[in-house]
């Protein structure tokens, strides 16, 4: 379907939990070489092939390492165009500094002993607690309440809570602006988490309003991901490897 009219087709994929498995420490996640080959081939044919991730864009472009793709990082705040290297940042400096100021003010040694790891993603601060227990999760909820009371946005993912500057549109806004003005009629989108659900819902709305004609939503299901994503998906797979097989099939 995508290859019927490649000049008006886009393939957009999340990375962690979709192109590669989630691992205990995010810095150890590896995108398999066969994903690289398939995405590179598809990028030669399709109008848009993009990776949309919650990670900083420079990190995600290094992980996937196919220069001909579009990379969107930090849930839409940062972009690297095909062949580009310097990221474009879509946020003013004052808003970008709000979340790190919150962490500076509230960070405590107790967070580390409770098993919380703070990932400094510039404008977004992510608190990870994979491997820690329910008490730690309760602590993360308390921190989230504090951040929300300070006017910051809170987003929950798979064993991660993100503190974001207010008013961010996330991946939903990112996919919409990625497709804007490019004559895209067919979109395939794959994801596994709550932020991907927001993008999937936006794409469905775009299809209903006639902005695009065809949409294939692929959900990589897991016990940690949102059930709603599985409910609205056209294709559900239970492992990133299955999505990689589909990409290989598309690439021929
Ligand atoms: Mg993911």
JSON list of N, CA and C and ligand atoms in Angstrom, two decimals, residues 14-18 22 158 171 191-193 195-196, ligand 1:
[
{"chain": "A", "resi": 14, "resn": "UNK", "atom": "N", "xyz": [8.29, 5.08, 15.90]},
{"chain": "A", "resi": 14, "resn": "UNK", "atom": "CA", "xyz": [8.92, 5.31, 17.20]},
{"chain": "A", "resi": 14, "resn": "UNK", "atom": "C", "xyz": [10.17, 4.42, 17.26]},
{"chain": "A", "resi": 15, "resn": "UNK", "atom": "N", "xyz": [11.02, 4.63, 18.23]},
{"chain": "A", "resi": 15, "resn": "UNK", "atom": "CA", "xyz": [12.26, 3.86, 18.29]},
{"chain": "A", "resi": 15, "resn": "UNK", "atom": "C", "xyz": [12.24, 2.88, 19.49]},
{"chain": "A", "resi": 16, "resn": "UNK", "atom": "N", "xyz": [12.32, 3.38, 20.71]},
{"chain": "A", "resi": 16, "resn": "UNK", "atom": "CA", "xyz": [12.39, 2.48, 21.87]},
{"chain": "A", "resi": 16, "resn": "UNK", "atom": "C", "xyz": [11.08, 1.72, 22.07]},
{"chain": "A", "resi": 17, "resn": "UNK", "atom": "N", "xyz": [11.18, 0.40, 22.12]},
{"chain": "A", "resi": 17, "resn": "UNK", "atom": "CA", "xyz": [9.98, -0.42, 22.29]},
{"chain": "A", "resi": 17, "resn": "UNK", "atom": "C", "xyz": [9.28, -0.71, 20.98]},
{"chain": "A", "resi": 18, "resn": "UNK", "atom": "N", "xyz": [9.75, -0.09, 19.88]},
{"chain": "A", "resi": 18, "resn": "UNK", "atom": "CA", "xyz": [9.11, -0.28, 18.57]},
{"chain": "A", "resi": 18, "resn": "UNK", "atom": "C", "xyz": [10.13, -0.80, 17.56]},
{"chain": "A", "resi": 22, "resn": "UNK", "atom": "N", "xyz": [12.98, -2.55, 24.80]},
{"chain": "A", "resi": 22, "resn": "UNK", "atom": "CA", "xyz": [13.25, -1.74, 25.98]},
{"chain": "A", "resi": 22, "resn": "UNK", "atom": "C", "xyz": [14.20, -2.52, 26.88]},
{"chain": "A", "resi": 158, "resn": "UNK", "atom": "N", "xyz": [6.42, 4.19, 29.80]},
{"chain": "A", "resi": 158, "resn": "UNK", "atom": "CA", "xyz": [6.73, 2.87, 30.35]},
{"chain": "A", "resi": 158, "resn": "UNK", "atom": "C", "xyz": [7.86, 3.00, 31.37]},
{"chain": "A", "resi": 171, "resn": "UNK", "atom": "N", "xyz": [4.22, 14.24, 20.42]},
{"chain": "A", "resi": 171, "resn": "UNK", "atom": "CA", "xyz": [4.35, 13.56, 19.13]},
{"chain": "A", "resi": 171, "resn": "UNK", "atom": "C", "xyz": [3.17, 13.84, 18.20]},
{"chain": "A", "resi": 191, "resn": "UNK", "atom": "N", "xyz": [4.17, 2.47, 16.88]},
{"chain": "A", "resi": 191, "resn": "UNK", "atom": "CA", "xyz": [4.59, 2.91, 18.20]},
{"chain": "A", "resi": 191, "resn": "UNK", "atom": "C", "xyz": [4.16, 1.93, 19.27]},
{"chain": "A", "resi": 192, "resn": "UNK", "atom": "N", "xyz": [4.57, 2.20, 20.50]},
{"chain": "A", "resi": 192, "resn": "UNK", "atom": "CA", "xyz": [4.26, 1.27, 21.59]},
{"chain": "A", "resi": 192, "resn": "UNK", "atom": "C", "xyz": [3.75, 1.95, 22.85]},
{"chain": "A", "resi": 193, "resn": "UNK", "atom": "N", "xyz": [3.84, 3.26, 22.93]},
{"chain": "A", "resi": 193, "resn": "UNK", "atom": "CA", "xyz": [3.62, 3.89, 24.24]},
{"chain": "A", "resi": 193, "resn": "UNK", "atom": "C", "xyz": [2.56, 4.99, 24.16]},
{"chain": "A", "resi": 195, "resn": "UNK", "atom": "N", "xyz": [2.74, 8.25, 24.33]},
{"chain": "A", "resi": 195, "resn": "UNK", "atom": "CA", "xyz": [3.00, 9.39, 23.43]},
{"chain": "A", "resi": 195, "resn": "UNK", "atom": "C", "xyz": [2.68, 9.00, 21.98]},
{"chain": "A", "resi": 196, "resn": "UNK", "atom": "N", "xyz": [2.88, 7.72, 21.65]},
{"chain": "A", "resi": 196, "resn": "UNK", "atom": "CA", "xyz": [2.55, 7.25, 20.30]},
{"chain": "A", "resi": 196, "resn": "UNK", "atom": "C", "xyz": [1.04, 7.21, 20.10]},
{"chain": "B", "resi": 1, "resn": "LIG", "atom": "MG1", "xyz": [8.48, 3.77, 22.46]}
]
